[in-house]
Coordinates of C-alpha atoms in Angstrom, one line a residue:
X729 CA 51.5 16.6 -46.5
X730 CA 53.1 17.6 -43.3
X731 CA 49.8 18.6 -41.6
X732 CA 46.3 17.5 -41.6
X733 CA 43.9 18.5 -44.4
X734 CA 40.2 19.0 -44.4
X735 CA 38.3 16.4 -42.4
X736 CA 36.3 13.7 -44.1
X737 CA 32.9 15.0 -45.2
X738 CA 34.1 18.5 -46.0
X739 CA 34.3 19.5 -49.7
X740 CA 37.0 22.0 -50.4
X741 CA 35.6 25.5 -51.0
X742 CA 35.7 27.0 -54.4
X743 CA 38.2 29.8 -55.1
X744 CA 37.5 32.5 -52.6
X745 CA 36.8 36.1 -53.5
X746 CA 39.8 38.0 -52.2
X747 CA 41.1 41.2 -53.8
X748 CA 44.6 40.7 -55.1
X749 CA 44.8 37.0 -54.2
X750 CA 43.3 33.9 -55.7
X751 CA 43.1 30.8 -53.4
X752 CA 43.6 27.6 -55.3
X753 CA 42.7 24.1 -54.3
X754 CA 46.3 22.8 -54.2
X755 CA 47.6 21.0 -51.2
X756 CA 49.2 22.8 -48.3
X757 CA 52.8 22.0 -48.6
X758 CA 55.5 20.8 -51.0
X759 CA 57.0 17.4 -50.4
X760 CA 60.1 18.8 -48.8
X761 CA 58.2 21.2 -46.5
X762 CA 59.2 24.8 -45.6
X763 CA 61.6 26.2 -43.1
X764 CA 59.1 27.9 -40.8
X765 CA 60.9 29.1 -37.7
X766 CA 64.5 30.0 -37.1
X767 CA 66.2 29.3 -33.8
X768 CA 65.5 29.9 -31.0
X769 CA 61.9 29.3 -31.8
X770 CA 60.9 25.8 -32.8
X771 CA 58.2 24.5 -35.1
X772 CA 56.6 21.1 -35.8
X773 CA 53.8 19.7 -37.8
X774 CA 51.0 18.4 -35.6
X775 CA 50.4 14.8 -36.5
X776 CA 46.9 13.9 -37.6
X777 CA 45.5 11.3 -35.2
X778 CA 42.8 10.1 -37.6
X779 CA 43.1 6.4 -38.7
X780 CA 45.4 5.8 -41.5
X781 CA 43.7 4.8 -44.8
X782 CA 43.7 1.2 -45.9
X783 CA 46.5 0.3 -48.3
X784 CA 45.7 0.5 -52.0
X785 CA 45.4 3.1 -54.7
X786 CA 44.7 6.6 -53.5
X787 CA 41.3 8.0 -54.5
X788 CA 41.3 10.5 -57.3
X789 CA 41.0 14.2 -56.5
X790 CA 38.7 14.7 -59.5
X791 CA 39.3 15.9 -63.0
X792 CA 42.0 18.4 -63.6
X793 CA 45.2 19.0 -65.5
X794 CA 48.1 16.7 -64.9
X795 CA 50.7 18.1 -62.4
X796 CA 54.4 17.7 -62.1
X797 CA 56.4 15.7 -59.7
X798 CA 54.8 17.3 -56.6
X799 CA 51.9 19.6 -56.0
X800 CA 52.8 23.3 -55.3
X801 CA 51.9 24.8 -52.0
X802 CA 49.4 27.6 -51.8
X803 CA 50.9 31.1 -51.5
X804 CA 51.3 32.2 -47.9
X805 CA 49.0 34.9 -46.7
X806 CA 51.4 35.8 -43.9
X807 CA 55.2 35.6 -44.1
X808 CA 57.4 36.4 -41.0
X809 CA 61.2 36.4 -41.4
X810 CA 63.5 36.7 -38.4
X811 CA 61.1 39.2 -36.8
X812 CA 62.2 40.7 -33.5
X813 CA 60.2 43.2 -31.4
X814 CA 61.5 45.1 -28.4
X815 CA 61.4 48.3 -26.5
X816 CA 64.3 50.6 -27.6
X817 CA 67.0 50.1 -24.9
X818 CA 64.7 47.8 -23.0
X819 CA 63.4 44.2 -22.9
X820 CA 62.8 42.0 -25.9
X821 CA 59.1 41.3 -26.3
X822 CA 59.5 38.8 -29.2
X823 CA 62.7 36.9 -30.0
X824 CA 63.5 36.3 -33.6
X825 CA 60.9 34.1 -35.3
X826 CA 60.0 33.1 -38.8
X827 CA 56.8 31.5 -40.1
X828 CA 54.5 31.2 -43.1
X829 CA 50.8 30.9 -42.8
X830 CA 48.7 29.5 -45.6
X831 CA 45.0 29.3 -46.4
X832 CA 43.0 26.4 -44.9
X833 CA 45.7 26.0 -42.3
X834 CA 45.7 26.4 -38.5
X835 CA 49.0 27.5 -36.9
X836 CA 49.3 27.3 -33.1
X837 CA 51.7 29.6 -31.3
X838 CA 52.8 28.0 -28.0
X839 CA 55.3 28.7 -25.3
X840 CA 55.5 29.9 -21.7
X841 CA 53.7 33.1 -20.5
X842 CA 55.7 36.1 -21.7
X843 CA 57.3 34.4 -24.7
X844 CA 55.7 36.9 -27.2
X845 CA 52.7 35.0 -28.6
X846 CA 50.3 38.0 -28.1
X847 CA 53.0 40.4 -29.3
X848 CA 53.3 38.4 -32.6
X849 CA 49.5 38.4 -33.1
X850 CA 49.4 42.2 -32.5
X851 CA 52.2 42.7 -34.9
X852 CA 50.1 41.0 -37.6
X853 CA 47.5 43.8 -37.3
X854 CA 49.9 46.6 -36.7
X855 CA 49.0 47.2 -33.1
X856 CA 52.1 46.9 -31.0
X857 CA 52.3 48.1 -27.4
X858 CA 53.1 51.8 -27.1
X859 CA 56.8 52.3 -27.5
X860 CA 57.5 48.8 -28.9
X861 CA 59.2 48.7 -32.3
X862 CA 60.3 46.1 -34.9
X863 CA 64.0 45.9 -34.2
X864 CA 64.9 43.2 -36.8
X865 CA 63.3 41.1 -39.6
X866 CA 60.4 41.5 -41.9
X867 CA 56.7 41.0 -41.8
X868 CA 54.3 40.6 -44.7
X869 CA 50.5 40.3 -44.3
X870 CA 48.5 40.0 -47.6
X871 CA 51.3 41.8 -49.4
X872 CA 51.7 44.6 -46.8
X873 CA 53.8 45.4 -43.8
X874 CA 51.2 46.5 -41.2
X875 CA 53.8 48.5 -39.3
X876 CA 54.3 50.8 -42.3
X877 CA 50.8 51.1 -43.6
X878 CA 49.1 54.6 -43.4
X879 CA 46.2 54.7 -41.0
X880 CA 43.4 54.5 -43.6
X881 CA 44.9 51.4 -45.2
X882 CA 45.5 49.8 -41.9
X883 CA 41.9 50.4 -40.8
X884 CA 40.7 48.8 -44.1
X885 CA 43.0 45.8 -43.6
X886 CA 41.6 45.2 -40.0
X887 CA 38.0 45.9 -41.1
X888 CA 37.8 43.6 -44.1
X889 CA 40.7 41.0 -44.3
X890 CA 42.3 40.4 -40.9
X891 CA 40.2 39.7 -37.8
X892 CA 41.6 39.6 -34.3
X893 CA 40.0 38.2 -31.1
X894 CA 42.1 39.2 -28.1
X895 CA 42.8 37.3 -24.9
X896 CA 40.4 39.6 -22.9
X897 CA 37.5 39.9 -25.4
X898 CA 35.1 41.3 -22.8
X899 CA 37.1 44.6 -22.7
X900 CA 36.6 45.0 -26.5
X901 CA 32.8 44.6 -26.3
X902 CA 30.8 47.9 -25.9
X903 CA 29.0 47.4 -22.6
X904 CA 26.1 49.5 -23.8
X905 CA 25.4 47.4 -26.9
X906 CA 23.4 44.2 -27.0
X907 CA 24.8 41.0 -28.5
X908 CA 22.6 41.3 -31.7
X909 CA 23.9 44.8 -32.4
X910 CA 27.5 43.9 -31.5
X911 CA 27.6 41.2 -34.2
X912 CA 25.7 43.2 -36.8
X913 CA 28.1 46.1 -36.4
X914 CA 30.9 44.2 -38.1
X915 CA 28.8 41.9 -40.4
X916 CA 28.9 41.9 -44.2
X917 CA 25.4 40.5 -43.9
X918 CA 23.6 42.2 -41.0
X919 CA 20.3 40.4 -41.5
X920 CA 18.7 38.8 -38.4
X921 CA 18.9 35.3 -39.8
X922 CA 22.6 35.7 -40.6
X923 CA 23.4 37.0 -37.2
X924 CA 21.6 34.2 -35.4
X925 CA 23.3 31.6 -37.7
X926 CA 26.7 33.1 -36.7
X927 CA 25.9 32.9 -33.0
X928 CA 24.8 29.3 -33.4
X929 CA 28.0 28.5 -35.3
X930 CA 29.9 29.8 -32.3
X931 CA 28.0 27.5 -30.0
X932 CA 25.8 30.2 -28.5
X933 CA 22.1 29.7 -27.7
X934 CA 19.7 31.9 -29.6
X935 CA 16.5 30.9 -27.9
X936 CA 17.2 32.0 -24.3
X937 CA 17.3 35.8 -24.7
X938 CA 21.1 35.9 -25.1
X939 CA 21.0 38.0 -28.3
X940 CA 19.3 40.8 -26.3
X941 CA 21.7 40.8 -23.4
X942 CA 24.6 43.2 -22.9
X943 CA 28.2 42.0 -22.3
X944 CA 28.0 42.5 -18.6
X945 CA 25.2 39.9 -18.4
X946 CA 27.3 37.3 -20.1
X947 CA 29.9 34.8 -18.7
X948 CA 33.5 35.1 -19.7
X949 CA 33.1 32.1 -22.0
X950 CA 30.0 33.7 -23.7
X951 CA 31.8 37.0 -24.2
X952 CA 34.7 35.1 -25.9
X953 CA 32.3 33.4 -28.3
X954 CA 30.4 36.7 -29.1
X955 CA 33.8 38.3 -29.9
X956 CA 34.5 35.3 -32.2
X957 CA 31.1 35.8 -33.9
X958 CA 32.0 39.5 -34.5
X959 CA 35.3 38.5 -36.1
X960 CA 33.7 35.9 -38.4
X961 CA 30.9 38.3 -39.4
X962 CA 33.3 40.4 -41.5
X963 CA 34.3 37.3 -43.5
X964 CA 38.1 37.8 -43.1
X965 CA 40.9 36.0 -44.9
X966 CA 43.0 35.7 -41.7
X967 CA 41.7 34.9 -38.2
X968 CA 43.9 35.7 -35.3
X969 CA 42.9 34.2 -31.9
X970 CA 44.5 34.8 -28.5
X971 CA 43.7 31.9 -26.1
X972 CA 40.4 31.1 -27.9
X973 CA 39.2 28.5 -25.4
X974 CA 40.3 30.1 -22.1
X975 CA 37.5 29.9 -19.6
X976 CA 35.5 27.3 -21.7
X977 CA 34.5 23.9 -20.5
X978 CA 35.8 20.7 -22.2
X979 CA 32.7 20.3 -24.4
X980 CA 32.8 23.9 -25.7
X981 CA 36.6 23.6 -26.2
X982 CA 36.0 20.5 -28.4
X983 CA 33.3 22.4 -30.2
X984 CA 35.5 25.4 -30.9
X985 CA 38.3 23.0 -32.2
X986 CA 35.8 21.5 -34.6
X987 CA 34.5 24.9 -35.6
X988 CA 38.1 26.1 -36.4
X989 CA 38.7 23.1 -38.6
X990 CA 35.4 23.7 -40.4
X991 CA 36.2 27.4 -40.9
X992 CA 39.7 26.6 -42.3
X993 CA 38.4 24.0 -44.6
X994 CA 35.1 25.5 -45.8
X995 CA 36.0 29.2 -45.9
X996 CA 39.7 28.9 -46.8
X997 CA 40.6 30.8 -43.7
X998 CA 44.2 31.0 -42.4
X999 CA 44.0 30.7 -38.6
X1000 CA 46.7 31.7 -36.2
X1001 CA 46.1 31.1 -32.5
X1002 CA 48.1 31.6 -29.4
X1003 CA 47.4 28.7 -27.1
X1004 CA 48.4 27.1 -23.8
X1005 CA 46.0 24.2 -24.2
X1006 CA 48.0 21.2 -25.6
X1007 CA 44.7 19.2 -26.2
X1008 CA 43.3 22.0 -28.4
X1009 CA 46.6 22.1 -30.3
X1010 CA 46.5 18.4 -30.9
X1011 CA 42.8 18.5 -31.9
X1012 CA 42.9 21.2 -34.6
X1013 CA 46.4 22.7 -35.4
X1014 CA 48.3 21.8 -38.5
X1015 CA 51.5 23.3 -37.2
X1016 CA 52.9 24.3 -33.8
X1017 CA 55.4 27.2 -33.4
X1018 CA 56.9 27.2 -29.9
X1019 CA 58.4 30.5 -28.7
X1020 CA 60.9 30.7 -25.9
X1021 CA 60.7 33.3 -23.1
X1022 CA 63.3 36.1 -24.0
X1023 CA 66.3 35.9 -21.7
X1024 CA 65.2 32.8 -19.8
X1025 CA 66.3 29.2 -20.1
X1026 CA 63.5 26.7 -20.6
X1027 CA 62.4 25.1 -17.4
X1028 CA 62.0 21.4 -16.9
X1029 CA 58.5 20.1 -16.3
X1030 CA 57.3 20.5 -12.7
X1031 CA 56.0 17.4 -11.0
X1032 CA 52.2 17.4 -10.9
X1033 CA 50.9 17.6 -7.4
X1034 CA 48.9 14.6 -6.4
X1035 CA 45.4 15.2 -4.9
X1036 CA 45.8 15.9 -1.2
X1037 CA 44.1 14.0 1.5
X1038 CA 41.3 16.3 2.9
X1039 CA 42.1 17.6 6.4
X1040 CA 40.7 15.7 9.3
X1041 CA 37.8 17.2 11.2
X1042 CA 39.0 19.1 14.3
X1043 CA 38.1 17.7 17.6
X1044 CA 37.2 21.2 19.0
X1045 CA 34.2 23.1 17.7
X1046 CA 35.0 25.5 14.8
X1047 CA 34.3 29.1 16.0
X1048 CA 35.1 30.9 12.7
X1049 CA 32.5 30.1 10.1
X1050 CA 34.2 31.7 7.1
X1051 CA 32.3 33.1 4.3
X1052 CA 28.8 31.8 3.7
X1053 CA 26.0 32.5 1.1
X1054 CA 22.4 31.2 1.6
X1055 CA 19.7 31.1 -1.0
X1056 CA 21.5 33.4 -3.6
X1057 CA 19.4 34.1 -6.7
X1058 CA 20.4 36.4 -9.6
X1059 CA 18.3 37.0 -12.7
X1060 CA 18.6 39.1 -15.8
X1061 CA 15.3 40.6 -17.0
X1062 CA 14.4 41.4 -20.6
X1063 CA 10.9 42.2 -22.0
X1064 CA 9.2 40.7 -19.0
X1065 CA 11.2 37.5 -19.1
X1066 CA 13.8 36.5 -16.4
X1067 CA 16.9 34.5 -17.3
X1068 CA 18.2 33.0 -14.0
X1069 CA 22.0 33.2 -13.6
X1070 CA 21.7 31.7 -10.1
X1071 CA 18.8 30.0 -8.3
X1072 CA 18.8 29.6 -4.5
X1073 CA 22.5 28.7 -4.4
X1074 CA 24.2 28.0 -1.1
X1075 CA 28.0 28.3 -0.7
X1076 CA 30.4 28.0 2.2
X1077 CA 34.2 28.4 2.5
X1078 CA 35.8 27.9 5.9
X1079 CA 39.1 29.4 6.9
X1080 CA 42.0 27.5 5.4
X1081 CA 39.8 25.6 3.0
X1082 CA 40.2 25.2 -0.8
X1083 CA 36.8 25.0 -2.6
X1084 CA 36.4 24.3 -6.3
X1085 CA 33.5 25.7 -8.3
X1086 CA 33.0 23.9 -11.6
X1087 CA 30.3 23.7 -14.2
X1088 CA 29.7 24.4 -17.9
X1089 CA 30.4 27.8 -19.3
X1090 CA 27.4 30.1 -18.5
X1091 CA 26.4 28.1 -15.4
X1092 CA 26.8 31.0 -13.0
X1093 CA 30.3 30.5 -11.6
X1094 CA 31.6 34.0 -12.2
X1095 CA 28.3 35.5 -11.0
X1096 CA 28.6 33.6 -7.7
X1097 CA 32.2 35.0 -7.1
X1098 CA 31.0 38.5 -8.0
X1099 CA 28.2 38.2 -5.5
X1100 CA 30.6 37.0 -2.8
X1101 CA 32.9 39.9 -3.6
X1102 CA 30.0 42.4 -3.4
X1103 CA 30.3 43.4 -7.1
X1104 CA 26.8 42.1 -8.0
X1105 CA 23.8 42.6 -5.8
X1106 CA 21.7 39.4 -5.6
X1107 CA 17.9 39.5 -6.1
X1108 CA 17.5 37.4 -2.9
X1109 CA 19.6 35.6 -0.4
X1110 CA 22.1 36.5 2.4
X1111 CA 25.8 36.8 2.9
X1112 CA 27.8 36.4 6.1
X1113 CA 31.4 36.6 7.2
X1114 CA 32.4 34.6 10.3
X1115 CA 28.7 34.5 11.3
X1116 CA 28.0 38.2 10.9
X1117 CA 25.9 39.6 8.1
X1118 CA 27.8 41.6 5.5
X1119 CA 26.4 44.0 2.8
X1120 CA 25.4 42.5 -0.5
X1121 CA 27.1 45.4 -2.3
X1122 CA 30.7 46.5 -1.9
X1123 CA 29.7 50.0 -0.8
X1124 CA 27.9 48.6 2.2
X1125 CA 31.0 46.8 3.5
X1126 CA 33.8 48.1 5.7
X1127 CA 37.4 48.5 4.6
X1128 CA 38.3 45.5 6.7
X1129 CA 35.7 43.4 4.7
X1130 CA 37.3 44.7 1.5
X1131 CA 40.7 43.6 2.7
X1132 CA 39.6 40.2 3.8
X1133 CA 37.7 39.2 0.6
X1134 CA 39.7 39.7 -2.6
X1135 CA 38.7 38.7 -6.1
X1136 CA 41.1 37.8 -8.9
X1137 CA 39.1 38.3 -12.1
X1138 CA 39.1 36.2 -15.2
X1139 CA 40.1 39.1 -17.4
X1140 CA 42.5 41.4 -15.5
X1141 CA 43.1 43.9 -18.3
X1142 CA 39.9 45.8 -17.5
X1143 CA 40.8 46.0 -13.8
X1144 CA 44.4 47.3 -14.1
X1145 CA 44.8 51.0 -14.5
X1146 CA 46.6 51.4 -17.9
X1147 CA 48.3 54.6 -16.7
X1148 CA 49.8 53.0 -13.6
X1149 CA 52.9 50.9 -13.5
X1150 CA 52.9 47.5 -12.0
X1151 CA 54.8 48.8 -9.0
X1152 CA 52.1 51.4 -8.4
X1153 CA 49.3 48.9 -8.8
X1154 CA 50.8 46.6 -6.1
X1155 CA 51.8 49.4 -3.8
X1156 CA 48.3 50.9 -3.6
X1157 CA 46.6 48.0 -1.6
X1158 CA 49.7 47.9 0.6
X1159 CA 49.2 51.5 1.6
X1160 CA 45.4 51.4 1.6
X1161 CA 45.2 48.5 4.0
X1162 CA 48.5 49.2 5.8
X1163 CA 49.6 45.6 5.7
X1164 CA 53.3 46.6 5.9
X1165 CA 55.1 49.7 7.2
X1166 CA 55.5 52.5 4.6
X1167 CA 59.3 52.0 4.3
X1168 CA 58.8 48.3 3.5
X1169 CA 56.4 48.9 0.6
X1170 CA 59.1 48.7 -2.2
X1171 CA 60.6 45.5 -0.8
X1172 CA 57.1 43.9 -0.4
X1173 CA 56.2 44.8 -4.0
X1174 CA 59.3 43.0 -5.3
X1175 CA 58.5 40.0 -3.0
X1176 CA 55.0 39.8 -4.4
X1177 CA 56.3 39.8 -8.0
X1178 CA 58.8 37.0 -7.0
X1179 CA 55.9 35.0 -5.5
X1180 CA 54.1 34.9 -8.9
X1181 CA 57.4 34.3 -10.8
X1182 CA 57.8 37.8 -12.3
X1183 CA 61.1 39.7 -12.2
X1184 CA 61.7 42.8 -10.1
X1185 CA 62.1 45.1 -13.1
X1186 CA 58.4 44.6 -14.0
X1187 CA 57.7 47.3 -11.4
X1188 CA 58.4 49.9 -14.1
X1189 CA 56.1 48.3 -16.8
X1190 CA 52.6 49.3 -17.7
X1191 CA 49.8 46.7 -18.3
X1192 CA 49.9 47.3 -22.1
X1193 CA 53.6 46.1 -22.0
X1194 CA 52.7 42.7 -20.5
X1195 CA 51.4 39.5 -22.0
X1196 CA 48.0 38.2 -20.9
X1197 CA 49.6 35.7 -18.6
X1198 CA 51.8 38.3 -17.0
X1199 CA 48.8 40.6 -16.4
X1200 CA 47.0 37.6 -14.8
X1201 CA 49.9 37.1 -12.4
X1202 CA 50.0 40.8 -11.6
X1203 CA 46.3 40.6 -10.7
X1204 CA 47.1 37.7 -8.4
X1205 CA 49.9 39.6 -6.7
X1206 CA 47.7 42.6 -6.2
X1207 CA 45.1 40.5 -4.5
X1208 CA 47.7 39.0 -2.3
X1209 CA 49.0 42.4 -1.4
X1210 CA 45.8 43.0 0.7
X1211 CA 46.8 40.0 2.9
X1212 CA 43.3 38.5 2.4
X1213 CA 41.6 35.8 4.4
X1214 CA 39.4 34.7 1.5
X1215 CA 40.7 34.7 -2.1
X1216 CA 38.2 34.3 -4.9
X1217 CA 39.9 33.1 -8.1
X1218 CA 38.1 33.2 -11.4
X1219 CA 40.0 31.1 -14.0
X1220 CA 43.3 32.5 -12.8
X1221 CA 45.3 29.8 -14.6
X1222 CA 43.5 29.9 -18.0
X1223 CA 46.1 32.3 -19.5
X1224 CA 49.1 30.5 -17.9
X1225 CA 51.4 27.8 -19.2
X1226 CA 51.4 24.5 -17.2
X1227 CA 54.6 25.2 -15.3
X1228 CA 53.5 28.7 -14.2
X1229 CA 50.0 27.5 -13.4
X1230 CA 51.4 24.8 -11.2
X1231 CA 53.7 27.4 -9.5
X1232 CA 50.8 29.7 -8.8
X1233 CA 48.7 26.9 -7.3
X1234 CA 51.6 25.8 -5.2
X1235 CA 51.9 29.4 -3.9
X1236 CA 48.2 29.5 -2.9
X1237 CA 48.5 26.1 -1.2
X1238 CA 51.5 27.4 0.8
X1239 CA 49.7 30.6 1.8
X1240 CA 46.7 28.5 2.9
X1241 CA 48.9 26.5 5.2
X1242 CA 50.8 29.5 6.5
X1243 CA 48.0 32.0 6.9
X1244 CA 44.9 29.9 7.1
X1245 CA 43.7 31.6 3.9
X1246 CA 40.7 30.2 2.2
X1247 CA 40.6 29.8 -1.6
X1248 CA 37.6 29.5 -3.9
X1249 CA 38.7 28.4 -7.3
X1250 CA 36.6 28.6 -10.5
X1251 CA 38.2 26.6 -13.2
X1252 CA 37.6 24.3 -16.1
X1253 CA 41.0 22.7 -15.6
X1254 CA 39.7 19.7 -13.6
X1255 CA 43.2 18.3 -12.9
X1256 CA 44.0 21.5 -11.0
X1257 CA 40.7 21.3 -9.1
X1258 CA 41.4 17.7 -8.2
X1259 CA 44.9 18.4 -7.1
X1260 CA 44.4 21.6 -5.1
X1261 CA 40.9 21.6 -3.6
X1262 CA 39.3 19.7 -0.7
X1263 CA 35.6 20.3 -1.6
X1264 CA 33.8 21.2 -4.8
X1265 CA 30.5 22.9 -5.8
X1266 CA 29.0 21.9 -9.1
X1267 CA 26.8 24.4 -10.9
X1268 CA 24.5 23.6 -13.8
X1269 CA 22.2 26.2 -15.3
X1270 CA 22.5 28.4 -12.3
X1271 CA 21.6 25.7 -9.8
X1272 CA 23.7 23.8 -7.3
X1273 CA 23.9 20.3 -8.8
X1274 CA 26.3 18.9 -6.2
X1275 CA 28.5 19.6 -3.3
X1276 CA 31.0 17.5 -1.4
X1277 CA 34.6 16.1 -1.3
X1278 CA 36.5 16.8 -4.5
X1279 CA 37.8 13.2 -4.8
X1280 CA 34.2 11.9 -4.8
X1281 CA 32.6 14.4 -7.1
X1282 CA 35.2 15.4 -9.6
X1283 CA 35.6 11.9 -11.0
X1284 CA 31.9 11.5 -11.8
X1285 CA 31.3 15.0 -13.2

């Protein structure tokens, strides 16, 4: 077979109950393989890194009828043939691509930000950006073309057979509903034990009050796993995942990779995931389909920046103290119990410094940034800017404080006005904080886009017309438009390919040198933390577990 099969210890599931489709236990591919992707997209089978079996006769599969010269492949659940998607008279969102997705198989869509990975996933559920159309090719999902299905049939397809977890799952979770109800809402078995089992399967704790929290009380990684539990609760045939491990630490990423392999093998699921994480692709994907960016030649790899030598201590006393937090505590209360997100945490970022904030998913990293930005009022503790106390809530701060402290959120979709163009979103802080003259605003907008490697014509696009990585870069550009002194970055590279992530970090490093801007970087990408920060704060279960030079702490964490 061209890809890896179920891992040792997993027994193939019996034929699955699927209306109109019977899943057999035949192997995944014919001996000769299939033509999956036409140029310019490329495809490859991901090699299985498990040890090769010892030489000798192969073990028997079990009793069954004799077969011919080669086993037949299972019928594809998804067939895409030369599919192209674009805006009429406008840009191409997805260049021509072909692929076939089979049961018990994981297909990884890779490529640079803006190559059409999210667009392809959305096409599979019949939910293209407004105005986008299929300009060429065909699409078949479980015997139907989602783009031509009537609304009731399309809702039924999404509700029962195809599950989709977007790149920004937090925006799809009802903020008024608690986790238990969110999962039960889509479950075929809404019993309490079944719900808890699903949450545990998605590597979420069930004994710490999480089931009774609302999405706003969860970390980005926890929101992502709750959304995955909701998707699995409907027992779909096809599972579509957009950046399933973005914002997750290494241990959870490895756990999700194992979970996806288990789901594909035991449930007979066909999994398609858009992914920038090469380690995740190597760990669990059977096939990789690489998409090129429409209208752009592939770039060569950028040299990885080596860890910088921390700046020497100045001989004169430092007068500007930067942003400081002392004794910050945040707790979430439920039925008389308090779950601490932060416990007496201290934080300092001096002008021109680069500080990393690392720790497991759910350790309080995002909560700390939101406290610094004034978006979450702490239960106790104090905040200061250059030695002067500042309000713990954004409404208690001056406009100058707002300009000086800017937050780039982990999930930008919920913070970009869907009715505003990118140009309008970037022009607003320029006018609000008057960082440039009025006549210079259009030129500055184009300059900001160029800094984050987006073309000038993006000024006319709306957020729904952008990929997740492109929205992330717009959010970075919007924060830079305020000309901040302190930039708080929450997983800003998690939705970016390696080249673009490196370019963004190089940009921030240059701005630090030119403007003495401080950067606080929350990230699970430890190689970026090591390369682009001087000091690091390590959070574990809401407590500050360590603080010091990056070179000393990051290697031992």
